[in-house]
Coordinates of C-alpha atoms and ligand atoms in Angstrom, one line a residue:
X386 CA -7.7 -21.5 20.4
X387 CA -7.4 -18.2 22.3
X388 CA -10.2 -15.6 22.2
X389 CA -7.8 -13.1 23.8
X390 CA -6.1 -10.1 21.7
X391 CA -2.8 -11.8 20.3
X392 CA 0.2 -9.4 20.3
X393 CA 2.1 -9.5 16.8
X394 CA 5.1 -10.2 19.2
X395 CA 4.0 -13.6 19.5
X396 CA 5.0 -14.2 15.9
X397 CA 5.5 -12.5 13.2
X398 CA 5.3 -13.0 9.1
X399 CA 7.8 -10.7 7.7
X400 CA 7.1 -8.7 4.6
X401 CA 10.5 -7.7 3.6
X402 CA 9.9 -4.9 1.3
X403 CA 13.3 -5.1 -1.1
X404 CA 13.2 -8.8 -1.7
X405 CA 9.7 -9.3 -1.1
X406 CA 9.2 -12.2 1.3
X407 CA 5.4 -11.9 0.1
X408 CA 2.2 -13.7 0.9
X409 CA -1.0 -13.1 -1.2
X410 CA -4.4 -14.8 -0.2
X411 CA -7.5 -14.8 -2.2
X412 CA -9.6 -12.2 -0.9
X413 CA -12.8 -14.2 0.3
X414 CA -10.9 -16.7 2.6
X415 CA -8.7 -13.7 3.7
X416 CA -11.5 -11.7 4.6
X417 CA -13.4 -14.3 6.3
X418 CA -10.5 -15.6 8.4
X419 CA -9.7 -12.2 9.5
X420 CA -13.2 -11.4 10.3
X421 CA -13.2 -14.3 12.5
X422 CA -9.9 -13.7 14.2
X423 CA -11.3 -10.2 15.1
X424 CA -14.5 -11.6 16.3
X425 CA -12.4 -13.8 18.8
X426 CA -10.6 -10.4 19.7
X427 CA -7.5 -10.4 17.6
X428 CA -6.6 -6.9 17.0
X429 CA -4.8 -6.4 13.4
X430 CA -2.1 -3.8 13.4
X431 CA -1.7 -3.7 9.7
X432 CA -4.0 -3.9 6.4
X433 CA -2.0 -6.6 4.8
X434 CA -3.3 -10.1 4.6
X435 CA 0.1 -11.4 5.5
X436 CA -0.8 -10.4 9.0
X437 CA -3.5 -12.9 8.8
X438 CA -1.1 -15.6 8.6
X439 CA 1.1 -14.3 11.5
X440 CA -2.1 -14.2 13.5
X441 CA -2.9 -17.8 12.7
X442 CA 0.3 -19.0 13.8
X443 CA 0.0 -17.0 16.8
X444 CA -3.0 -18.8 17.6
X445 CA -1.9 -22.1 16.8
X446 CA 1.5 -21.7 18.9
X447 CA 2.0 -23.9 21.7
X448 CA 5.9 -23.5 22.2
X449 CA 6.8 -25.3 19.1
X450 CA 6.9 -22.8 15.9
X451 CA 7.3 -25.4 13.4
X452 CA 4.5 -27.2 14.3
X453 CA 2.0 -24.3 14.6
X454 CA 3.5 -23.4 11.0
X455 CA 2.5 -26.8 10.0
X456 CA -1.0 -26.7 11.3
X457 CA -1.4 -22.9 9.6
X458 CA -0.1 -23.8 6.0
X459 CA -2.9 -26.3 4.9
X460 CA -5.5 -23.4 6.1
X461 CA -4.2 -20.9 3.4
X462 CA -5.5 -20.4 -0.2
X463 CA -3.8 -18.7 -2.6
X464 CA 0.0 -18.2 -3.0
X465 CA 2.8 -17.4 -0.5
X466 CA 6.6 -17.1 0.2
X467 CA 6.9 -16.7 3.8
X468 CA 9.8 -16.2 6.2
X469 CA 8.3 -16.7 9.8
X470 CA 10.4 -15.4 12.9
X471 CA 9.3 -15.7 16.6
X472 CA 11.1 -13.3 19.0
X473 CA 11.5 -16.1 21.3
X474 CA 13.8 -17.9 19.0
X475 CA 15.3 -15.2 16.9
X476 CA 18.1 -17.3 15.3
X477 CA 15.5 -19.8 13.5
X478 CA 13.7 -18.5 10.3
X479 CA 11.0 -21.0 9.0
X480 CA 10.6 -20.5 5.3
X481 CA 7.5 -22.0 3.0
X482 CA 6.6 -21.7 -0.3
X483 CA 3.5 -22.0 -2.5
X484 CA 3.3 -20.4 -5.8
X485 CA 5.9 -17.9 -4.8
X486 CA 9.4 -18.0 -5.2
X487 CA 11.8 -18.7 -2.1
X488 CA 15.5 -19.6 -2.3
X489 CA 17.9 -20.6 0.6
X490 CA 21.3 -19.1 0.6
X491 CA 23.9 -21.4 2.3
X492 CA 26.8 -19.2 4.0
X493 CA 29.4 -20.0 6.6
X494 CA 28.3 -19.2 10.0
X495 CA 24.9 -17.4 8.4
X496 CA 22.1 -18.8 6.1
X497 CA 19.9 -16.7 4.4
X498 CA 16.1 -16.8 2.9
X499 CA 14.8 -14.7 0.0
X500 CA 12.5 -14.6 -3.0
X501 CA 15.3 -13.8 -5.4
X502 CA 18.7 -14.9 -5.5
X503 CA 19.9 -11.2 -6.6
X504 CA 19.3 -10.6 -2.9
X505 CA 22.1 -12.8 -1.9
X506 CA 24.9 -11.3 -4.2
X507 CA 27.6 -10.7 -1.9
X508 CA 26.9 -13.2 0.7
X509 CA 26.9 -16.4 -0.8
X510 CA 27.2 -18.3 -4.1
X511 CA 25.4 -21.4 -2.7
X512 CA 21.6 -21.5 -3.2
X513 CA 18.9 -23.8 -2.8
X514 CA 15.5 -23.2 -4.5
X515 CA 12.7 -24.4 -2.7
X516 CA 9.5 -26.1 -4.5
X517 CA 5.9 -25.7 -3.5
X518 CA 4.6 -27.7 -0.4
X519 CA 8.3 -27.5 1.0
X520 CA 9.4 -25.9 4.5
X521 CA 12.7 -25.2 5.7
X522 CA 14.4 -24.4 9.1
X523 CA 17.3 -22.2 9.2
X524 CA 19.7 -21.6 12.0
X525 CA 22.9 -19.8 11.9
X526 CA 25.0 -23.1 11.1
X527 CA 22.4 -25.5 9.9
X528 CA 19.2 -25.8 7.6
X529 CA 17.0 -28.4 6.6
X530 CA 14.0 -28.7 4.0
X531 CA 11.2 -30.8 4.7
X532 CA 8.0 -31.7 2.6
X533 CA 5.0 -29.8 4.2
X534 CA 3.3 -33.4 4.3
X535 CA 5.3 -35.2 7.1
X536 CA 4.4 -38.8 5.4
X537 CA 6.1 -38.0 2.6
X538 CA 9.9 -38.7 2.2
X539 CA 12.2 -36.2 2.4
X540 CA 12.8 -34.0 -0.6
X541 CA 15.8 -34.4 -2.6
X542 CA 18.0 -31.4 -2.5
X543 CA 20.4 -29.8 -4.9
X544 CA 22.6 -27.3 -4.1
X545 CA 23.2 -24.6 -7.0
X546 CA 26.1 -22.5 -7.5
X547 CA 25.4 -18.9 -8.7
X548 CA 28.0 -17.2 -10.8
X549 CA 28.5 -14.0 -9.1
X550 CA 31.2 -11.5 -9.3
X551 CA 32.2 -10.1 -6.1
X552 CA 31.4 -6.4 -7.2
X553 CA 27.7 -7.3 -8.2
X554 CA 26.6 -6.9 -4.7
X555 CA 27.9 -3.2 -3.9
X556 CA 27.5 0.0 -5.9
X557 CA 31.4 0.6 -6.2
X558 CA 31.9 4.2 -7.4
X559 CA 28.4 4.9 -8.5
X560 CA 25.9 6.7 -6.2
X561 CA 22.7 4.1 -7.0
X562 CA 22.5 0.7 -8.4
X563 CA 20.7 2.0 -11.4
X564 CA 23.6 4.1 -12.6
X565 CA 25.9 1.3 -12.3
X566 CA 23.7 -1.1 -14.0
X567 CA 23.3 1.8 -17.0
X568 CA 26.9 1.8 -17.1
X569 CA 27.3 -2.0 -17.2
X570 CA 25.6 -2.3 -20.4
X571 CA 28.5 -2.6 -22.7
X572 CA 29.8 -5.6 -20.7
X573 CA 26.5 -7.1 -20.3
X574 CA 25.8 -7.1 -24.0
X575 CA 29.5 -8.6 -24.2
X576 CA 28.1 -11.4 -21.8
X577 CA 24.9 -12.0 -24.0
X578 CA 26.9 -12.5 -26.9
X579 CA 29.8 -14.5 -25.4
X580 CA 30.1 -17.8 -27.3
X581 CA 27.0 -17.4 -29.2
X582 CA 27.9 -15.8 -32.4
X583 CA 29.8 -18.0 -35.3
X584 CA 31.5 -16.6 -38.2
X585 CA 31.4 -20.0 -39.8
X586 CA 27.7 -20.4 -39.8
X587 CA 27.1 -16.7 -40.2
X588 CA 24.5 -17.0 -37.2
X589 CA 24.1 -17.5 -33.4
X590 CA 23.9 -20.4 -31.2
X591 CA 22.1 -21.1 -28.1
X592 CA 22.9 -23.8 -25.8
X593 CA 19.6 -24.5 -23.9
X594 CA 16.7 -24.1 -26.9
X595 CA 16.1 -28.1 -26.3
X596 CA 14.2 -27.7 -29.6
X597 CA 15.8 -29.2 -32.7
X598 CA 16.2 -27.6 -36.1
X599 CA 13.4 -29.2 -37.6
X600 CA 10.9 -28.3 -34.8
X601 CA 12.2 -24.7 -35.0
X602 CA 11.8 -24.7 -38.7
X603 CA 8.5 -25.7 -38.9
X604 CA 7.2 -23.1 -36.4
X605 CA 4.8 -20.8 -38.2
X606 CA 3.9 -18.1 -35.6
X607 CA 5.7 -16.9 -32.2
X608 CA 3.5 -15.3 -29.3
X609 CA 5.6 -13.5 -26.7
X610 CA 4.2 -12.8 -23.2
X611 CA 5.9 -10.6 -20.6
X612 CA 5.4 -7.8 -18.4
X613 CA 6.7 -4.0 -17.9
X614 CA 10.0 -3.5 -19.3
X615 CA 10.3 -7.1 -20.6
X616 CA 7.3 -6.7 -22.6
X617 CA 8.8 -3.4 -24.0
X618 CA 11.7 -5.8 -25.1
X619 CA 9.2 -8.4 -26.3
X620 CA 7.6 -5.3 -28.6
X621 CA 11.1 -4.5 -30.0
X622 CA 11.4 -8.4 -30.6
X623 CA 8.3 -8.4 -32.5
X624 CA 9.9 -5.8 -35.2
X625 CA 13.4 -7.8 -35.2
X626 CA 11.7 -11.4 -35.9
X627 CA 9.2 -10.3 -38.1
X628 CA 12.0 -8.4 -40.4
X629 CA 14.8 -10.6 -39.8
X630 CA 13.5 -14.0 -39.5
X631 CA 10.0 -13.3 -41.6
X632 CA 8.3 -15.1 -38.5
X633 CA 4.6 -13.4 -37.6
X634 CA 5.0 -12.4 -33.8
X635 CA 2.4 -11.4 -31.4
X636 CA 3.3 -9.6 -28.0
X637 CA 0.8 -10.0 -25.2
X638 CA 0.8 -8.8 -21.6
X639 CA 1.3 -12.0 -19.5
X640 CA -1.5 -10.6 -17.3
X641 CA -4.0 -10.6 -20.1
X642 CA -2.9 -13.6 -21.9
X643 CA -3.2 -16.1 -18.8
X644 CA -6.9 -15.3 -18.4
X645 CA -7.9 -14.7 -22.3
X646 CA -8.8 -18.1 -24.2
X647 CA -7.1 -16.9 -27.6
X648 CA -7.1 -19.5 -30.3
X649 CA -3.5 -20.2 -30.8
X650 CA -2.5 -21.9 -34.3
X651 CA -0.5 -25.3 -34.3
X652 CA 3.0 -24.8 -34.8
X653 CA 3.1 -21.6 -32.6
X654 CA 6.0 -21.4 -30.2
X655 CA 5.6 -19.4 -26.9
X656 CA 8.3 -17.2 -25.6
X657 CA 8.2 -15.7 -22.1
X658 CA 10.7 -12.8 -21.3
X659 CA 11.6 -12.1 -17.7
X660 CA 14.5 -10.6 -16.0
X661 CA 13.7 -12.3 -12.5
X662 CA 12.1 -15.4 -14.1
X663 CA 9.8 -15.0 -10.8
X664 CA 7.0 -12.7 -12.1
X665 CA 3.8 -14.6 -11.3
X666 CA 1.6 -13.4 -14.5
X667 CA 4.5 -14.3 -16.6
X668 CA 4.7 -17.8 -14.9
X669 CA 1.0 -18.2 -15.1
X670 CA 1.3 -17.3 -18.9
X671 CA 3.6 -20.2 -19.4
X672 CA 1.9 -22.8 -17.7
X673 CA -1.3 -22.1 -19.2
X674 CA 0.6 -22.4 -22.7
X675 CA 2.3 -25.6 -21.5
X676 CA -1.1 -26.6 -20.3
X677 CA -2.5 -26.3 -24.1
X678 CA 0.6 -28.3 -25.5
X679 CA 2.6 -25.4 -27.0
X680 CA 6.4 -25.4 -26.8
X681 CA 7.8 -22.9 -24.5
X682 CA 10.9 -20.9 -24.3
X683 CA 12.1 -18.4 -21.7
X684 CA 14.6 -15.4 -21.8
X685 CA 15.8 -15.1 -18.4
X686 CA 18.5 -13.2 -16.3
X687 CA 17.9 -15.3 -13.1
X688 CA 19.9 -18.6 -13.3
X689 CA 17.7 -21.4 -11.9
X690 CA 14.5 -19.0 -11.4
X691 CA 11.0 -20.9 -11.5
X692 CA 10.3 -19.7 -15.1
X693 CA 13.8 -20.8 -16.3
X694 CA 12.9 -24.4 -14.9
X695 CA 9.7 -24.8 -15.9
X696 CA 10.2 -23.5 -19.7
X697 CA 10.8 -26.3 -22.3
X698 CA 14.0 -24.6 -23.0
X699 CA 15.6 -21.2 -22.8
X700 CA 18.3 -18.4 -23.1
X701 CA 20.1 -16.9 -20.3
X702 CA 21.0 -13.4 -20.5
X703 CA 23.9 -13.2 -18.6
X704 CA 23.7 -9.5 -17.5
X705 CA 24.7 -10.3 -14.0
X706 CA 22.4 -9.5 -11.0
X707 CA 20.2 -6.4 -11.6
X708 CA 19.2 -5.1 -8.2
X709 CA 17.8 -1.4 -9.0
X710 CA 14.2 -1.6 -9.5
X711 CA 14.2 0.1 -12.6
X712 CA 15.1 -2.6 -15.2
X713 CA 18.1 -1.1 -17.4
X714 CA 20.6 -3.7 -18.4
X715 CA 18.0 -6.2 -18.6
X716 CA 16.3 -4.5 -21.0
X717 CA 19.3 -4.1 -23.7
X718 CA 20.4 -7.8 -22.8
X719 CA 17.0 -9.0 -24.0
X720 CA 17.0 -6.9 -26.8
X721 CA 20.5 -8.5 -27.6
X722 CA 19.2 -11.8 -27.2
X723 CA 16.2 -11.4 -29.3
X724 CA 18.2 -10.1 -32.0
X725 CA 20.6 -13.2 -32.0
X726 CA 17.7 -15.3 -31.9
X727 CA 16.1 -13.6 -35.0
X728 CA 19.3 -14.2 -36.7
X729 CA 19.3 -18.0 -35.7
X730 CA 15.8 -18.4 -36.9
X731 CA 16.3 -16.1 -40.1
X732 CA 19.4 -18.1 -41.2
X733 CA 17.2 -21.3 -41.1
X734 CA 14.7 -19.6 -43.4
X735 CA 15.4 -16.7 -45.5
X736 CA 18.8 -15.0 -44.6
X737 CA 21.9 -15.7 -46.7
X738 CA 25.1 -16.2 -45.1
X739 CA 26.3 -12.8 -46.3
X740 CA 23.3 -11.3 -44.5
X741 CA 23.8 -13.2 -41.5
X742 CA 27.5 -12.3 -41.2
X743 CA 26.8 -8.7 -41.8
X744 CA 24.4 -8.9 -38.8
X745 CA 27.1 -11.0 -36.6
X746 CA 29.4 -8.0 -37.3
X747 CA 27.0 -5.5 -36.5
X748 CA 26.1 -7.2 -33.2
X749 CA 29.8 -7.3 -32.2
X750 CA 30.1 -3.5 -32.5
X751 CA 27.5 -2.8 -30.2
X752 CA 29.1 -2.7 -27.0
X753 CA 31.4 -0.4 -28.2
X754 CA 28.6 1.8 -29.6
X755 CA 26.8 1.8 -26.1
X756 CA 29.8 2.8 -24.4
X757 CA 30.3 5.7 -26.8
X758 CA 26.4 6.5 -26.1
X759 CA 27.0 6.6 -22.7
X760 CA 29.4 9.7 -23.1
X761 CA 25.8 11.9 -23.4
X762 CA 25.4 11.3 -19.5
X763 CA 26.7 14.9 -18.8
X764 CA 24.4 16.5 -21.6
X765 CA 21.3 14.8 -20.6
X766 CA 22.0 15.8 -16.8
X767 CA 21.9 19.4 -18.0
X768 CA 18.4 18.7 -19.9
X769 CA 17.2 17.0 -16.9
X770 CA 17.9 20.2 -14.5
X771 CA 15.9 22.3 -17.1
X772 CA 12.8 19.9 -17.2
X773 CA 12.8 18.1 -14.0
X774 CA 9.7 20.1 -12.6
X775 CA 7.5 19.6 -15.7
X776 CA 4.6 17.5 -14.6
X777 CA 3.9 15.5 -18.0
X778 CA 6.2 14.0 -20.3
X779 CA 5.4 12.5 -23.8
X780 CA 7.9 10.1 -25.6
X781 CA 7.5 9.4 -29.0
X782 CA 9.0 7.3 -31.6
X783 CA 8.2 5.0 -34.7
X784 CA 8.9 1.6 -35.8
X785 CA 11.8 0.0 -33.7
X786 CA 11.9 3.0 -31.5
X787 CA 7.9 3.1 -30.8
X788 CA 8.7 0.3 -27.9
X789 CA 11.6 2.1 -26.9
X790 CA 9.3 5.3 -26.5
X791 CA 7.3 2.9 -24.0
X792 CA 10.2 2.2 -22.1
X793 CA 11.7 5.7 -21.8
X794 CA 8.2 6.7 -20.4
X795 CA 8.1 3.7 -18.1
X796 CA 11.7 4.4 -16.7
X797 CA 10.5 8.2 -15.9
X798 CA 7.1 7.2 -14.5
X799 CA 8.6 4.5 -12.2
X800 CA 11.2 6.6 -10.4
X801 CA 10.3 10.2 -11.0
X802 CA 6.8 9.8 -10.5
X803 CA 6.0 11.9 -13.1
X804 CA 3.3 11.2 -15.4
X805 CA 4.6 10.2 -18.8
X806 CA 3.2 8.7 -22.1
X807 CA 4.8 6.8 -24.6
X808 CA 3.2 7.0 -28.2
X809 CA 3.8 6.1 -31.6
X810 CA 4.6 9.6 -33.1
X811 CA 1.9 9.3 -35.7
X812 CA -0.8 8.5 -33.3
X813 CA -0.6 11.7 -31.7
X814 CA -2.9 13.6 -34.1
X815 CA -5.4 11.0 -33.3
X816 CA -6.1 12.5 -29.9
X817 CA -3.0 12.8 -27.6
X818 CA -1.8 16.0 -29.3
X819 CA -4.1 18.0 -27.5
X820 CA -2.0 17.3 -24.4
X821 CA 0.6 19.4 -26.0
X822 CA 1.5 22.8 -24.3
X823 CA 4.3 24.9 -23.2
X824 CA 4.9 22.8 -20.0
X825 CA 5.1 19.2 -21.7
X826 CA 8.5 18.4 -22.7
X827 CA 8.0 15.5 -26.0
X828 CA 11.1 13.2 -26.0
X829 CA 11.3 12.6 -29.6
X830 CA 13.4 9.4 -30.8
X831 CA 14.5 10.6 -34.3
X832 CA 18.0 9.1 -35.4
X833 CA 18.5 8.7 -39.4
X834 CA 16.5 6.1 -41.0
X835 CA 13.6 4.9 -43.2
X836 CA 11.1 7.0 -41.2
X837 CA 13.1 10.0 -40.4
X838 CA 11.4 12.2 -42.7
X839 CA 8.0 11.1 -41.3
X840 CA 9.1 11.4 -37.7
X841 CA 10.3 15.0 -38.6
X842 CA 7.0 16.1 -39.9
X843 CA 5.5 14.5 -36.6
X844 CA 7.8 16.7 -34.5
X845 CA 6.8 19.8 -36.6
X846 CA 3.0 19.3 -35.5
X847 CA 4.3 19.5 -31.7
X848 CA 6.6 22.4 -32.3
X849 CA 3.6 24.2 -34.1
X850 CA 1.7 23.8 -31.2
X851 CA 4.4 25.1 -28.5
X852 CA 5.8 22.1 -27.0
X853 CA 9.3 22.1 -26.2
X854 CA 11.0 19.0 -27.9
X855 CA 14.2 17.1 -26.7
X856 CA 15.2 15.1 -29.6
X857 CA 17.4 11.9 -29.4
X858 CA 19.3 12.2 -32.8
X859 CA 21.9 10.8 -34.8
X860 CA 25.6 12.4 -34.2
X861 CA 26.0 15.8 -35.8
X862 CA 22.3 16.0 -36.9
X863 CA 22.1 19.7 -37.6
X864 CA 18.9 19.6 -39.1
X865 CA 17.3 18.3 -36.0
X866 CA 19.3 20.3 -33.8
X867 CA 17.8 23.5 -35.3
X868 CA 14.4 22.2 -34.8
X869 CA 14.4 21.5 -31.2
X870 CA 15.2 23.0 -27.9
X871 CA 17.3 20.4 -26.7
X872 CA 19.4 17.6 -28.6
X873 CA 20.9 14.3 -27.4
X874 CA 23.0 12.5 -29.8
X875 CA 23.7 8.9 -30.4
X876 CA 25.9 7.0 -32.8
X877 CA 24.4 5.9 -36.2
X878 CA 23.8 2.2 -36.1
X879 CA 21.8 0.0 -38.1
X880 CA 17.9 0.7 -37.7
X881 CA 17.3 -2.5 -36.3
X882 CA 19.9 -2.0 -33.5
X883 CA 18.7 1.5 -32.8
X884 CA 16.5 0.6 -29.8
X885 CA 20.0 -0.8 -27.9
X886 CA 21.7 2.7 -28.1
X887 CA 18.4 4.8 -27.9
X888 CA 17.6 3.5 -24.7
X889 CA 20.7 4.5 -22.9
X890 CA 19.7 8.5 -23.0
X891 CA 16.4 7.6 -21.6
X892 CA 17.3 5.6 -18.8
X893 CA 20.1 8.3 -17.7
X894 CA 17.2 11.1 -18.4
X895 CA 14.7 9.4 -16.1
X896 CA 17.7 8.9 -13.5
X897 CA 18.7 12.3 -13.3
X898 CA 15.3 13.8 -13.2
X899 CA 14.5 11.3 -10.2
X900 CA 17.5 12.5 -8.5
X901 CA 16.8 16.1 -8.7
X902 CA 13.2 15.2 -7.5
X903 CA 14.6 13.9 -4.5
X904 CA 13.1 10.3 -5.2
X905 CA 14.7 7.0 -4.0
X906 CA 16.1 6.1 -7.2
X907 CA 16.9 2.2 -6.6
X908 CA 13.7 1.5 -4.4
X909 CA 10.7 3.6 -5.8
X910 CA 7.6 3.8 -3.7
X911 CA 4.8 1.1 -4.3
X912 CA 7.2 -1.3 -6.3
X913 CA 9.2 -4.5 -5.8
X914 CA 11.8 -5.8 -8.1
X915 CA 10.0 -9.0 -8.7
X916 CA 6.5 -9.1 -8.7
X917 CA 5.6 -12.6 -7.6
X918 CA 1.8 -11.8 -6.6
X919 CA -1.0 -11.2 -9.1
Ligands
AGP1241 C1 11.1 -2.5 -15.0 O1 11.7 -1.3 -14.9 C2 10.0 -2.7 -13.8 N1 10.7 -2.8 -12.6 C3 9.1 -3.8 -14.1 O2 8.1 -3.3 -15.1 C4 9.5 -5.3 -14.7 O3 10.3 -4.9 -15.8 C5 8.3 -6.1 -14.7 O4 7.8 -6.3 -13.3 C6 8.7 -7.6 -15.2 O5 9.7 -8.1 -14.4 P1 10.6 -9.6 -14.9 O6 11.4 -8.7 -16.2 O7 11.4 -9.9 -13.8 O8 9.5 -10.4 -15.4

């Protein structure tokens, strides 16, 4: 070991911000290691724990990068997904994973390493998922995967084909991936439904549930765990599954669930919802559920992702790669799959074939309804021009549209950096109404439905306090239009399907406001597409 300062150029463990080759170490060992290295004269150039790994590799480097990596990895505690490059041999990348995802992309005259296969769209369709305790070496024309323990037999390797379309990797005629993905929603919903709806059975079918009818019929409760937008889709799922399938559902943030020791009744099915299939908290919640012996299902978009592989069964969204950090088409696809799941489970319990068939037909109409909703884009842009300088927004809805209010607020926060609160509209009077003033727009989700009159009276309470209101209302609803400053119309659909259409104007509103504020819509600050660390 040297006590001389080691320049970063000796070895670099790269953190790629977009597709996040990441490393996270538990705090105590990280600090003690970095203190020890500093005592030995190492000067750190960043404040990231990843650099500790780079410095350790540099310390152990004696000509052969792979052997230095092999010596350092057993010293690390915590999770990591590493891409290690040395300027002495820039055509070679060494990859290693423990707990964080890593996928190798096989090209022609080029190979790739990423933590999410979406990053490889447009480059290659052939991927190999690395497992924990594996390392790989990539050159331009060759690659190998080895076990970290050299005494173990070489791992068996399976090369998987990913079903990308040529256009998935570029923005086409759109300025941003987020806008492209918003406009892809009619097609994404078609793909989510393809081959899964049956007129004969008046129901839905899923290939990969891996649970027989008896097991599903005997299920008394469902717990959904997820994060962020997927959590909001889970909340919509709670309303759907309880109303259509009459199954009691709880929805929990995966990050909370994983450390809670909540009593879970027998016959409870655990459902993880995740676009990427790699979110660390959702993965930990899934593993904890399995450890406790509960059957697990996953709703994932990314084929072959860790959660898709580890769940007992699951359903793919088939939404295609989602590249914008703000999730859009994955949200509506998740809600669509949850609706089909509710139909499927409902048909085993309480739904007649007549009711089932009606739902099948209403679902089939949704892509056209989304297409029609997208026509609001110009109106939304004009409204964005009016309000983009506001510092606070409120998003309000009830019942099926309460989770959509949460999702609208999240979209605005994450890409425009404006503070936004999503609330059940009737909860305003219990405190948040104090926030209302002339500078704070409220976005009201108020299409016609069972609680229309109730939401209308919530809206009047906001108006009475001088708050400007942007209403998302049913087409041609003059009564609402007369009450509010601005209105965006959505087509009339049955109440349980309103989240699918109501989400669209909120996605567009966040998009246009972020653009007007000069924000990087596809890559908002401080965020990564997959959150593979705790
Ligand atoms: C959504 O716009 C966010 N980028 C984020 O909340 C995301 O939904 C969350 O990190 C969960 O990701 P997952 O669906 O891939 O698990």
